[in-house]
mmCIF file with all atom_site columns, C-alpha atoms in Angstrom:
data_model
loop_
_atom_site.group_PDB
_atom_site.id
_atom_site.type_symbol
_atom_site.label_atom_id
_atom_site.label_alt_id
_atom_site.label_comp_id
_atom_site.label_asym_id
_atom_site.label_entity_id
_atom_site.label_seq_id
_atom_site.pdbx_PDB_ins_code
_atom_site.Cartn_x
_atom_site.Cartn_y
_atom_site.Cartn_z
_atom_site.occupancy
_atom_site.B_iso_or_equiv
_atom_site.pdbx_formal_charge
_atom_site.auth_seq_id
_atom_site.auth_comp_id
_atom_site.auth_asym_id
_atom_site.auth_atom_id
_atom_site.pdbx_PDB_model_num
ATOM 1   C CA . MET A 1 1   ? -9.573  34.287  -100.006 1.00 0.00 ? 1   MET A CA 1
ATOM 2   C CA . THR A 1 2   ? -6.908  33.291  -102.848 1.00 0.00 ? 2   THR A CA 1
ATOM 3   C CA . LYS A 1 3   ? -4.085  34.092  -100.248 1.00 0.00 ? 3   LYS A CA 1
ATOM 4   C CA . GLU A 1 4   ? -5.935  31.739  -97.549  1.00 0.00 ? 4   GLU A CA 1
ATOM 5   C CA . GLY A 1 5   ? -5.900  29.026  -99.813  1.00 0.00 ? 5   GLY A CA 1
ATOM 6   C CA . ALA A 1 6   ? -2.524  29.349  -101.067 1.00 0.00 ? 6   ALA A CA 1
ATOM 7   C CA . LYS A 1 7   ? -1.227  29.453  -97.493  1.00 0.00 ? 7   LYS A CA 1
ATOM 8   C CA . TYR A 1 8   ? -3.394  26.209  -96.713  1.00 0.00 ? 8   TYR A CA 1
ATOM 9   C CA . ALA A 1 9   ? -1.682  24.661  -99.858  1.00 0.00 ? 9   ALA A CA 1
ATOM 10  C CA . ASP A 1 10  ? 1.399   25.724  -98.539  1.00 0.00 ? 10  ASP A CA 1
ATOM 11  C CA . SER A 1 11  ? 1.136   24.308  -95.020  1.00 0.00 ? 11  SER A CA 1
ATOM 12  C CA . VAL A 1 12  ? -0.305  20.898  -96.806  1.00 0.00 ? 12  VAL A CA 1
ATOM 13  C CA . LEU A 1 13  ? 2.956   20.656  -98.910  1.00 0.00 ? 13  LEU A CA 1
ATOM 14  C CA . THR A 1 14  ? 5.522   21.834  -95.924  1.00 0.00 ? 14  THR A CA 1
ATOM 15  C CA . GLU A 1 15  ? 3.819   19.213  -93.434  1.00 0.00 ? 15  GLU A CA 1
ATOM 16  C CA . SER A 1 16  ? 3.907   16.401  -96.079  1.00 0.00 ? 16  SER A CA 1
ATOM 17  C CA . GLN A 1 17  ? 7.506   17.331  -96.790  1.00 0.00 ? 17  GLN A CA 1
ATOM 18  C CA . VAL A 1 18  ? 8.408   17.088  -93.229  1.00 0.00 ? 18  VAL A CA 1
ATOM 19  C CA . THR A 1 19  ? 6.257   14.017  -92.510  1.00 0.00 ? 19  THR A CA 1
ATOM 20  C CA . GLY A 1 20  ? 6.946   11.921  -95.679  1.00 0.00 ? 20  GLY A CA 1
ATOM 21  C CA . ILE A 1 21  ? 2.653   11.533  -95.756  1.00 0.00 ? 21  ILE A CA 1
ATOM 22  C CA . ALA A 1 22  ? 1.109   12.187  -99.036  1.00 0.00 ? 22  ALA A CA 1
ATOM 23  C CA . THR A 1 23  ? -0.697  15.295  -99.660  1.00 0.00 ? 23  THR A CA 1
ATOM 24  C CA . ASP A 1 24  ? -3.794  13.664  -100.100 1.00 0.00 ? 24  ASP A CA 1
ATOM 25  C CA . LYS A 1 25  ? -3.631  11.544  -97.303  1.00 0.00 ? 25  LYS A CA 1
ATOM 26  C CA . LEU A 1 26  ? -2.436  14.488  -95.055  1.00 0.00 ? 26  LEU A CA 1
ATOM 27  C CA . GLN A 1 27  ? -5.709  16.390  -96.036  1.00 0.00 ? 27  GLN A CA 1
ATOM 28  C CA . GLU A 1 28  ? -7.711  13.814  -94.781  1.00 0.00 ? 28  GLU A CA 1
ATOM 29  C CA . TYR A 1 29  ? -5.787  13.547  -91.607  1.00 0.00 ? 29  TYR A CA 1
ATOM 30  C CA . MET A 1 30  ? -6.155  17.386  -91.286  1.00 0.00 ? 30  MET A CA 1
ATOM 31  C CA . TYR A 1 31  ? -9.928  17.134  -91.612  1.00 0.00 ? 31  TYR A CA 1
ATOM 32  C CA . ALA A 1 32  ? -10.122 13.784  -89.163  1.00 0.00 ? 32  ALA A CA 1
ATOM 33  C CA . ALA A 1 33  ? -8.238  15.560  -86.572  1.00 0.00 ? 33  ALA A CA 1
ATOM 34  C CA . GLU A 1 34  ? -10.486 18.584  -86.653  1.00 0.00 ? 34  GLU A CA 1
ATOM 35  C CA . LEU A 1 35  ? -13.253 16.321  -86.207  1.00 0.00 ? 35  LEU A CA 1
ATOM 36  C CA . VAL A 1 36  ? -11.816 14.597  -82.815  1.00 0.00 ? 36  VAL A CA 1
ATOM 37  C CA . ASP A 1 37  ? -10.353 17.813  -81.723  1.00 0.00 ? 37  ASP A CA 1
ATOM 38  C CA . VAL A 1 38  ? -6.535  16.783  -81.653  1.00 0.00 ? 38  VAL A CA 1
ATOM 39  C CA . SER A 1 39  ? -4.477  19.156  -83.772  1.00 0.00 ? 39  SER A CA 1
ATOM 40  C CA . THR A 1 40  ? -3.077  18.319  -86.962  1.00 0.00 ? 40  THR A CA 1
ATOM 41  C CA . ASP A 1 41  ? 0.691   18.358  -85.998  1.00 0.00 ? 41  ASP A CA 1
ATOM 42  C CA . THR A 1 42  ? -0.001  15.946  -83.072  1.00 0.00 ? 42  THR A CA 1
ATOM 43  C CA . LEU A 1 43  ? -1.496  13.446  -85.380  1.00 0.00 ? 43  LEU A CA 1
ATOM 44  C CA . THR A 1 44  ? 0.865   13.692  -87.992  1.00 0.00 ? 44  THR A CA 1
ATOM 45  C CA . LYS A 1 45  ? 3.955   13.727  -85.578  1.00 0.00 ? 45  LYS A CA 1
ATOM 46  C CA . SER A 1 46  ? 2.489   10.415  -84.009  1.00 0.00 ? 46  SER A CA 1
ATOM 47  C CA . MET A 1 47  ? 2.004   9.073   -87.746  1.00 0.00 ? 47  MET A CA 1
ATOM 48  C CA . ALA A 1 48  ? 5.870   9.803   -88.564  1.00 0.00 ? 48  ALA A CA 1
ATOM 49  C CA . LYS A 1 49  ? 6.907   8.327   -85.440  1.00 0.00 ? 49  LYS A CA 1
ATOM 50  C CA . GLN A 1 50  ? 4.783   5.012   -85.881  1.00 0.00 ? 50  GLN A CA 1
ATOM 51  C CA . ILE A 1 51  ? 6.078   4.833   -89.559  1.00 0.00 ? 51  ILE A CA 1
ATOM 52  C CA . LYS A 1 52  ? 9.808   4.954   -87.920  1.00 0.00 ? 52  LYS A CA 1
ATOM 53  C CA . SER A 1 53  ? 8.724   2.594   -85.471  1.00 0.00 ? 53  SER A CA 1
ATOM 54  C CA . MET A 1 54  ? 7.586   0.145   -88.172  1.00 0.00 ? 54  MET A CA 1
ATOM 55  C CA . LYS A 1 55  ? 10.659  0.073   -90.124  1.00 0.00 ? 55  LYS A CA 1
ATOM 56  C CA . SER A 1 56  ? 12.323  -0.462  -86.334  1.00 0.00 ? 56  SER A CA 1
ATOM 57  C CA . ALA A 1 57  ? 10.044  -3.576  -85.893  1.00 0.00 ? 57  ALA A CA 1
ATOM 58  C CA . ALA A 1 58  ? 10.677  -5.066  -89.028  1.00 0.00 ? 58  ALA A CA 1
ATOM 59  C CA . ASP A 1 59  ? 14.294  -4.699  -88.660  1.00 0.00 ? 59  ASP A CA 1
ATOM 60  C CA . GLY A 1 60  ? 13.786  -6.751  -85.612  1.00 0.00 ? 60  GLY A CA 1
ATOM 61  C CA . SER A 1 61  ? 14.086  -4.576  -82.772  1.00 0.00 ? 61  SER A CA 1
ATOM 62  C CA . LYS A 1 62  ? 12.685  -6.296  -79.791  1.00 0.00 ? 62  LYS A CA 1
ATOM 63  C CA . SER A 1 63  ? 10.806  -3.337  -77.870  1.00 0.00 ? 63  SER A CA 1
ATOM 64  C CA . TYR A 1 64  ? 9.055   -2.625  -81.286  1.00 0.00 ? 64  TYR A CA 1
ATOM 65  C CA . VAL A 1 65  ? 8.433   -6.260  -82.068  1.00 0.00 ? 65  VAL A CA 1
ATOM 66  C CA . GLU A 1 66  ? 6.508   -6.659  -78.497  1.00 0.00 ? 66  GLU A CA 1
ATOM 67  C CA . ALA A 1 67  ? 4.827   -3.273  -78.802  1.00 0.00 ? 67  ALA A CA 1
ATOM 68  C CA . TYR A 1 68  ? 3.146   -4.403  -81.937  1.00 0.00 ? 68  TYR A CA 1
ATOM 69  C CA . GLU A 1 69  ? 2.706   -7.974  -80.953  1.00 0.00 ? 69  GLU A CA 1
ATOM 70  C CA . GLN A 1 70  ? 0.918   -6.947  -77.745  1.00 0.00 ? 70  GLN A CA 1
ATOM 71  C CA . LEU A 1 71  ? -1.875  -5.245  -79.647  1.00 0.00 ? 71  LEU A CA 1
ATOM 72  C CA . GLY A 1 72  ? -1.655  -7.792  -82.503  1.00 0.00 ? 72  GLY A CA 1
ATOM 73  C CA . VAL A 1 73  ? -0.962  -5.699  -85.255  1.00 0.00 ? 73  VAL A CA 1
ATOM 74  C CA . SER A 1 74  ? 1.877   -6.871  -87.856  1.00 0.00 ? 74  SER A CA 1
ATOM 75  C CA . VAL A 1 75  ? 4.056   -4.563  -89.677  1.00 0.00 ? 75  VAL A CA 1
ATOM 76  C CA . THR A 1 76  ? 4.890   -6.881  -92.510  1.00 0.00 ? 76  THR A CA 1
ATOM 77  C CA . ASP A 1 77  ? 2.751   -8.660  -94.875  1.00 0.00 ? 77  ASP A CA 1
ATOM 78  C CA . ALA A 1 78  ? 3.366   -12.464 -95.620  1.00 0.00 ? 78  ALA A CA 1
ATOM 79  C CA . ASN A 1 79  ? 6.347   -12.013 -98.017  1.00 0.00 ? 79  ASN A CA 1
ATOM 80  C CA . GLY A 1 80  ? 7.954   -9.679  -95.063  1.00 0.00 ? 80  GLY A CA 1
ATOM 81  C CA . ASN A 1 81  ? 7.579   -6.339  -96.949  1.00 0.00 ? 81  ASN A CA 1
ATOM 82  C CA . LEU A 1 82  ? 6.166   -3.318  -94.836  1.00 0.00 ? 82  LEU A CA 1
ATOM 83  C CA . ARG A 1 83  ? 2.418   -3.214  -94.928  1.00 0.00 ? 83  ARG A CA 1
ATOM 84  C CA . ASP A 1 84  ? 0.764   0.607   -95.540  1.00 0.00 ? 84  ASP A CA 1
ATOM 85  C CA . SER A 1 85  ? 1.942   2.508   -92.637  1.00 0.00 ? 85  SER A CA 1
ATOM 86  C CA . ASP A 1 86  ? -1.524  4.095   -92.887  1.00 0.00 ? 86  ASP A CA 1
ATOM 87  C CA . THR A 1 87  ? -3.377  0.901   -92.546  1.00 0.00 ? 87  THR A CA 1
ATOM 88  C CA . VAL A 1 88  ? -1.020  -0.251  -89.576  1.00 0.00 ? 88  VAL A CA 1
ATOM 89  C CA . TYR A 1 89  ? -1.555  3.111   -87.901  1.00 0.00 ? 89  TYR A CA 1
ATOM 90  C CA . TRP A 1 90  ? -5.625  2.910   -87.844  1.00 0.00 ? 90  TRP A CA 1
ATOM 91  C CA . GLU A 1 91  ? -5.384  -1.068  -86.921  1.00 0.00 ? 91  GLU A CA 1
ATOM 92  C CA . LEU A 1 92  ? -3.142  0.022   -83.485  1.00 0.00 ? 92  LEU A CA 1
ATOM 93  C CA . ILE A 1 93  ? -6.040  2.537   -82.821  1.00 0.00 ? 93  ILE A CA 1
ATOM 94  C CA . ASP A 1 94  ? -8.369  0.308   -83.144  1.00 0.00 ? 94  ASP A CA 1
ATOM 95  C CA . ALA A 1 95  ? -6.813  -2.480  -81.196  1.00 0.00 ? 95  ALA A CA 1
ATOM 96  C CA . LEU A 1 96  ? -6.430  -0.016  -78.691  1.00 0.00 ? 96  LEU A CA 1
ATOM 97  C CA . GLY A 1 97  ? -9.963  0.694   -78.570  1.00 0.00 ? 97  GLY A CA 1
ATOM 98  C CA . LYS A 1 98  ? -11.159 -2.813  -78.702  1.00 0.00 ? 98  LYS A CA 1
ATOM 99  C CA . LEU A 1 99  ? -9.539  -3.523  -75.135  1.00 0.00 ? 99  LEU A CA 1
ATOM 100 C CA . GLU A 1 100 ? -12.200 -3.915  -72.599  1.00 0.00 ? 100 GLU A CA 1
ATOM 101 C CA . ASN A 1 101 ? -10.222 -4.147  -69.172  1.00 0.00 ? 101 ASN A CA 1
ATOM 102 C CA . GLU A 1 102 ? -9.608  -0.115  -68.341  1.00 0.00 ? 102 GLU A CA 1
ATOM 103 C CA . THR A 1 103 ? -6.421  -1.007  -66.564  1.00 0.00 ? 103 THR A CA 1
ATOM 104 C CA . GLU A 1 104 ? -5.147  -3.040  -69.511  1.00 0.00 ? 104 GLU A CA 1
ATOM 105 C CA . HIS A 1 105 ? -6.183  -0.362  -72.009  1.00 0.00 ? 105 HIS A CA 1
ATOM 106 C CA . GLU A 1 106 ? -4.346  2.066   -70.202  1.00 0.00 ? 106 GLU A CA 1
ATOM 107 C CA . THR A 1 107 ? -1.065  0.133   -69.732  1.00 0.00 ? 107 THR A CA 1
ATOM 108 C CA . ALA A 1 108 ? -1.131  -0.977  -73.198  1.00 0.00 ? 108 ALA A CA 1
ATOM 109 C CA . ALA A 1 109 ? -1.679  2.402   -74.233  1.00 0.00 ? 109 ALA A CA 1
ATOM 110 C CA . ARG A 1 110 ? 0.905   3.819   -72.475  1.00 0.00 ? 110 ARG A CA 1
ATOM 111 C CA . GLU A 1 111 ? 3.386   1.133   -73.715  1.00 0.00 ? 111 GLU A CA 1
ATOM 112 C CA . ILE A 1 112 ? 2.299   0.971   -77.438  1.00 0.00 ? 112 ILE A CA 1
ATOM 113 C CA . SER A 1 113 ? 2.371   4.798   -77.660  1.00 0.00 ? 113 SER A CA 1
ATOM 114 C CA . GLU A 1 114 ? 5.623   5.180   -75.798  1.00 0.00 ? 114 GLU A CA 1
ATOM 115 C CA . GLU A 1 115 ? 7.060   2.880   -78.835  1.00 0.00 ? 115 GLU A CA 1
ATOM 116 C CA . VAL A 1 116 ? 4.957   3.715   -81.422  1.00 0.00 ? 116 VAL A CA 1
ATOM 117 C CA . GLY A 1 117 ? 4.010   7.313   -80.671  1.00 0.00 ? 117 GLY A CA 1
ATOM 118 C CA . LEU A 1 118 ? 0.422   7.473   -80.456  1.00 0.00 ? 118 LEU A CA 1
ATOM 119 C CA . ASN A 1 119 ? 0.860   9.237   -76.635  1.00 0.00 ? 119 ASN A CA 1
ATOM 120 C CA . GLU A 1 120 ? -0.811  12.384  -77.686  1.00 0.00 ? 120 GLU A CA 1
ATOM 121 C CA . VAL A 1 121 ? -3.474  10.777  -79.864  1.00 0.00 ? 121 VAL A CA 1
ATOM 122 C CA . THR A 1 122 ? -6.922  9.856   -78.234  1.00 0.00 ? 122 THR A CA 1
ATOM 123 C CA . PHE A 1 123 ? -9.843  8.754   -80.227  1.00 0.00 ? 123 PHE A CA 1
#
């Protein structure tokens, strides 16, 4: 049991360093991913891509700005600073879930996922 615990801790630390996601958040994501049958790797990779896309949107990259605007999610706060990436990620998931028209949902999901890395995450 001790070896398994050490192996788990090592995997969390390694994944945290690779993705830039704090270990406590990463453990929450690992648990959530397990509940919705999405691999942790898929979830963390999409989050890491989304963090990069936030920076691109904040820097004014047109395709990224449009992708976020399409779903009504802002990457910056009132002062122009990047918002918490965790909050933005879940707002994107929520925004996709609120689209009522199936075709609109699929189109928006495809476009936003290509820009911000949500293409393999389905909730």
